[in-house]
Amino acid sequence: MLAEVRGLQEECGVFGIWGHEKAAELTYYGLHALQHRGQEGAGIVTSNGQELKLHKGQGLVNDVFKRFDFSKLGGCAAIGHVRYATQGESTIDNVQPLLFRSQTGSMALAHNGNIMNAYELRGELEEAGSILQTSSDTEVLAHLIKRNGRMDSISGLKDALRQLIGAYAFLILQEDRMHIALDPKGLRPLSIGKLGDAYVVASETSAFDIIGAHYEREVLPGELITIFNDGMETTRFASEEKRALCAMEYVYFSRPDSDLNKVNVHASRKRMGMELFKEASVDADVVTGVPDSSISAAIGYAEASGIPYEIGLIKNRYIGRTFIQPSQELREQGVKMKLSPVRRIVEGKRVVMVDDSIVRGTTCKRIVHMLKSAGAKEVHVRIASPAIMNPCYYGIDMSTKKELIAANYSLEEITEMIGADSLAYLSSTGLERAIVSDDSLEQGICMACMTGKYPVLKNGQLEIAYTKC
Ligand code: AMP
Ligand code: SF4
């Protein structure tokens, strides 16, 4: 049964470094390269071996660390976080990393994902005497770790992780170590790199490139890695299962220059465009893409079709993502302010407009209208992912079924609603082909919001009781 509970959904990005004298500054640069994953808050916690220090705030990385003196943080290890919240409390308390102090040491946590059983776990913890400071489910892990004994016990940490159901990429910093953990299905992206002798870890490899680090490997699903001064130790808290890395990371969220699970995002998007042409060709004069996330797929469609790719839409870079606006009305205004058509390119033309996905349908409708007002003779919308029919329970803002246009209207109805001359989505097999190159355990992807096949269930069900980064 699919229980429909409106969640406080978030994306978010995490970055960590161990063994570098400029740990805090490098984390700051790393967070810049992950800024697209969250613009609501940012923070860094460092360790100098004796104590943990925190600086965090609401807003963009640049604002939070404006004229900041990084020597105040110091230390050779750091974790950082960028937070994206579309609904729910945007208080400073929920901005991560979260820092907890106890008589046996301190612990800072940064998390990307969603713990599906956080509500139940909070209830159990409260009954056992815990008082939680935030409404973030990240805090639940900290209490579970502490409940299981000393904070520096790896077996206690593994037991705590085993109690979580959902999607998570966790970085946990203590005075003398950093832990890295990925959920048993590997739903969220998390890679490890090296910068000289220092270890780095990040949601996306774009954060390695910005600091000159090189990629080493993926964090494996169900793996717990602990980094100390004298090296790295790895263990599993869950048995090896086929990975279910979020397909929407490739479709929309991640930066095109990032490699997720060794697959480059731009290249996969280009293949989505090529597959889309194979499945839904149309006679047209130009192909254009919605900047920025659909450009790669539009290039792929153009290359496969032989129809010239053109810049038919220009993005105003100084307006944030449309989803940040909480109400539908503001979101619609946001689209208008964000994009402008290039009249001379589209006037009198049959235009193929490639977009990465349709969620509520607002963006597409506006763009079709915009292109037609600029003189486009026909607008054929091609979507480089399957129709999104189901909510996401794993940390991505896919709202409720009620708001997903494809869950409520037929293809013909949507075509009419958005005012397009034709509309086609990529099939789920086409999307899989564009991302996955072989059948190995590591290569699996999640497409649950498109196919309804959810890789992780809570007690055999789907229900969001509580969700946070
Ligand atoms: P709309 O159909 O107007 O709700 O917005 C769809 C557009 O928002 C897509 O073209 C994507 O670029 C982007 N998008 C897709 N999924 C999400 C999401 N979960 N959060 C924010 N933006 C998204
Ligand atoms: Fe990603 Fe969709 Fe799976 Fe959520 S349900 S993890 S958005 S592919």
PDB file of N, CA, C and O in Angstrom, residues 2-3 99 133 143 145 155 157 163 174 193 199 202 205 227 232 261 311 331 343 352 355 369 380 391 393 455 457 467:
ATOM      1  N   LEU A   2       0.520   2.214  -0.804  1.00  0.00           N
ATOM      2  CA  LEU A   2       1.292   3.449  -0.815  1.00  0.00           C
ATOM      3  C   LEU A   2       0.593   4.478   0.070  1.00  0.00           C
ATOM      4  O   LEU A   2      -0.437   5.009  -0.300  1.00  0.00           O
ATOM      5  N   ALA A   3       1.149   4.740   1.205  1.00  0.00           N
ATOM      6  CA  ALA A   3       0.551   5.766   2.059  1.00  0.00           C
ATOM      7  C   ALA A   3       1.046   7.121   1.592  1.00  0.00           C
ATOM      8  O   ALA A   3       2.217   7.310   1.315  1.00  0.00           O
ATOM      9  N   LEU A  99      26.243  19.015  15.452  1.00  0.00           N
ATOM     10  CA  LEU A  99      27.357  18.727  16.352  1.00  0.00           C
ATOM     11  C   LEU A  99      26.823  18.341  17.728  1.00  0.00           C
ATOM     12  O   LEU A  99      25.983  19.044  18.289  1.00  0.00           O
ATOM     13  N   GLN A 133      17.088  17.700  19.720  1.00  0.00           N
ATOM     14  CA  GLN A 133      17.168  19.160  19.581  1.00  0.00           C
ATOM     15  C   GLN A 133      16.576  19.670  18.279  1.00  0.00           C
ATOM     16  O   GLN A 133      16.250  20.832  18.160  1.00  0.00           O
ATOM     17  N   HIS A 143      21.818   9.788  18.230  1.00  0.00           N
ATOM     18  CA  HIS A 143      21.297   9.219  19.478  1.00  0.00           C
ATOM     19  C   HIS A 143      21.401   7.693  19.481  1.00  0.00           C
ATOM     20  O   HIS A 143      21.690   7.093  20.509  1.00  0.00           O
ATOM     21  N   ILE A 145      23.684   5.949  17.998  1.00  0.00           N
ATOM     22  CA  ILE A 145      25.089   5.607  18.205  1.00  0.00           C
ATOM     23  C   ILE A 145      25.417   5.701  19.697  1.00  0.00           C
ATOM     24  O   ILE A 145      26.020   4.816  20.289  1.00  0.00           O
ATOM     25  N   SER A 155      31.535  -1.167  16.210  1.00  0.00           N
ATOM     26  CA  SER A 155      30.420  -2.129  16.208  1.00  0.00           C
ATOM     27  C   SER A 155      29.125  -1.442  16.661  1.00  0.00           C
ATOM     28  O   SER A 155      28.048  -1.754  16.153  1.00  0.00           O
ATOM     29  N   LEU A 157      28.384   1.646  16.045  1.00  0.00           N
ATOM     30  CA  LEU A 157      27.957   2.443  14.887  1.00  0.00           C
ATOM     31  C   LEU A 157      27.262   1.540  13.863  1.00  0.00           C
ATOM     32  O   LEU A 157      26.218   1.901  13.293  1.00  0.00           O
ATOM     33  N   GLN A 163      19.738  -0.132  12.152  1.00  0.00           N
ATOM     34  CA  GLN A 163      18.352   0.185  12.553  1.00  0.00           C
ATOM     35  C   GLN A 163      17.673   1.160  11.585  1.00  0.00           C
ATOM     36  O   GLN A 163      16.477   1.390  11.670  1.00  0.00           O
ATOM     37  N   GLN A 174      34.582  12.579  14.244  1.00  0.00           N
ATOM     38  CA  GLN A 174      34.907  12.601  15.667  1.00  0.00           C
ATOM     39  C   GLN A 174      36.318  13.155  15.788  1.00  0.00           C
ATOM     40  O   GLN A 174      36.984  13.368  14.774  1.00  0.00           O
ATOM     41  N   GLY A 193      38.004  10.052  -2.818  1.00  0.00           N
ATOM     42  CA  GLY A 193      39.141  10.490  -3.618  1.00  0.00           C
ATOM     43  C   GLY A 193      40.360  10.707  -2.750  1.00  0.00           C
ATOM     44  O   GLY A 193      40.299  10.536  -1.527  1.00  0.00           O
ATOM     45  N   TYR A 199      42.543  11.985   2.453  1.00  0.00           N
ATOM     46  CA  TYR A 199      41.353  11.334   1.890  1.00  0.00           C
ATOM     47  C   TYR A 199      40.254  12.368   1.734  1.00  0.00           C
ATOM     48  O   TYR A 199      40.075  13.229   2.605  1.00  0.00           O
ATOM     49  N   ALA A 202      32.858  12.816  -1.187  1.00  0.00           N
ATOM     50  CA  ALA A 202      31.872  13.820  -1.603  1.00  0.00           C
ATOM     51  C   ALA A 202      30.691  13.164  -2.302  1.00  0.00           C
ATOM     52  O   ALA A 202      30.809  12.075  -2.874  1.00  0.00           O
ATOM     53  N   THR A 205      31.716  13.969  -7.737  1.00  0.00           N
ATOM     54  CA  THR A 205      33.148  14.129  -8.032  1.00  0.00           C
ATOM     55  C   THR A 205      33.488  15.558  -8.481  1.00  0.00           C
ATOM     56  O   THR A 205      34.666  15.912  -8.517  1.00  0.00           O
ATOM     57  N   ILE A 227      38.253   6.417   8.722  1.00  0.00           N
ATOM     58  CA  ILE A 227      39.586   6.933   8.409  1.00  0.00           C
ATOM     59  C   ILE A 227      40.205   7.496   9.690  1.00  0.00           C
ATOM     60  O   ILE A 227      39.595   8.313  10.389  1.00  0.00           O
ATOM     61  N   MET A 232      42.965   3.731   6.626  1.00  0.00           N
ATOM     62  CA  MET A 232      41.526   3.589   6.407  1.00  0.00           C
ATOM     63  C   MET A 232      41.118   2.151   6.710  1.00  0.00           C
ATOM     64  O   MET A 232      41.834   1.213   6.356  1.00  0.00           O
ATOM     65  N   ASN A 261      29.065   6.825  -9.734  1.00  0.00           N
ATOM     66  CA  ASN A 261      29.281   5.391  -9.908  1.00  0.00           C
ATOM     67  C   ASN A 261      30.015   5.136 -11.228  1.00  0.00           C
ATOM     68  O   ASN A 261      29.661   4.261 -12.001  1.00  0.00           O
ATOM     69  N   ILE A 311      20.716  27.300 -29.426  1.00  0.00           N
ATOM     70  CA  ILE A 311      20.363  27.865 -28.117  1.00  0.00           C
ATOM     71  C   ILE A 311      19.070  28.666 -28.315  1.00  0.00           C
ATOM     72  O   ILE A 311      19.100  29.788 -28.805  1.00  0.00           O
ATOM     73  N   ARG A 331       6.228  30.023  -8.013  1.00  0.00           N
ATOM     74  CA  ARG A 331       7.015  29.164  -8.890  1.00  0.00           C
ATOM     75  C   ARG A 331       6.810  29.566 -10.342  1.00  0.00           C
ATOM     76  O   ARG A 331       7.727  29.635 -11.130  1.00  0.00           O
ATOM     77  N   ARG A 343      14.403  34.780 -29.870  1.00  0.00           N
ATOM     78  CA  ARG A 343      13.409  34.954 -30.930  1.00  0.00           C
ATOM     79  C   ARG A 343      13.944  34.590 -32.309  1.00  0.00           C
ATOM     80  O   ARG A 343      13.328  33.828 -33.060  1.00  0.00           O
ATOM     81  N   VAL A 352      12.094  21.300 -31.604  1.00  0.00           N
ATOM     82  CA  VAL A 352      12.059  20.184 -30.645  1.00  0.00           C
ATOM     83  C   VAL A 352      12.600  20.751 -29.343  1.00  0.00           C
ATOM     84  O   VAL A 352      13.747  21.205 -29.294  1.00  0.00           O
ATOM     85  N   ASP A 355      13.449  18.616 -22.552  1.00  0.00           N
ATOM     86  CA  ASP A 355      13.557  18.919 -21.125  1.00  0.00           C
ATOM     87  C   ASP A 355      13.905  17.621 -20.408  1.00  0.00           C
ATOM     88  O   ASP A 355      13.606  16.533 -20.902  1.00  0.00           O
ATOM     89  N   HIS A 369       4.806  28.017 -24.090  1.00  0.00           N
ATOM     90  CA  HIS A 369       4.124  29.292 -24.304  1.00  0.00           C
ATOM     91  C   HIS A 369       5.127  30.361 -24.760  1.00  0.00           C
ATOM     92  O   HIS A 369       4.891  31.104 -25.719  1.00  0.00           O
ATOM     93  N   HIS A 380       7.601  20.709 -30.255  1.00  0.00           N
ATOM     94  CA  HIS A 380       7.493  19.286 -29.925  1.00  0.00           C
ATOM     95  C   HIS A 380       8.316  19.033 -28.670  1.00  0.00           C
ATOM     96  O   HIS A 380       9.539  19.197 -28.694  1.00  0.00           O
ATOM     97  N   PRO A 391       5.647   9.314  -5.884  1.00  0.00           N
ATOM     98  CA  PRO A 391       6.516  10.133  -5.026  1.00  0.00           C
ATOM     99  C   PRO A 391       7.837   9.428  -4.717  1.00  0.00           C
ATOM    100  O   PRO A 391       7.929   8.215  -4.835  1.00  0.00           O
ATOM    101  N   TYR A 393      10.562   8.454  -1.855  1.00  0.00           N
ATOM    102  CA  TYR A 393      10.653   8.301  -0.399  1.00  0.00           C
ATOM    103  C   TYR A 393      12.118   8.301   0.042  1.00  0.00           C
ATOM    104  O   TYR A 393      12.422   7.974   1.181  1.00  0.00           O
ATOM    105  N   PRO A 455      12.905   0.107  -4.406  1.00  0.00           N
ATOM    106  CA  PRO A 455      13.915  -0.835  -3.934  1.00  0.00           C
ATOM    107  C   PRO A 455      13.971  -0.999  -2.416  1.00  0.00           C
ATOM    108  O   PRO A 455      14.523  -1.980  -1.920  1.00  0.00           O
ATOM    109  N   LEU A 457      11.560  -0.763   1.138  1.00  0.00           N
ATOM    110  CA  LEU A 457      10.246  -0.595   1.750  1.00  0.00           C
ATOM    111  C   LEU A 457      10.408  -0.572   3.257  1.00  0.00           C
ATOM    112  O   LEU A 457      11.371  -1.120   3.793  1.00  0.00           O
ATOM    113  N   THR A 467      10.864  13.259   7.269  1.00  0.00           N
ATOM    114  CA  THR A 467      11.997  13.190   6.357  1.00  0.00           C
ATOM    115  C   THR A 467      12.896  14.402   6.471  1.00  0.00           C
ATOM    116  O   THR A 467      12.423  15.499   6.627  1.00  0.00           O
TER     117      THR A 467
END
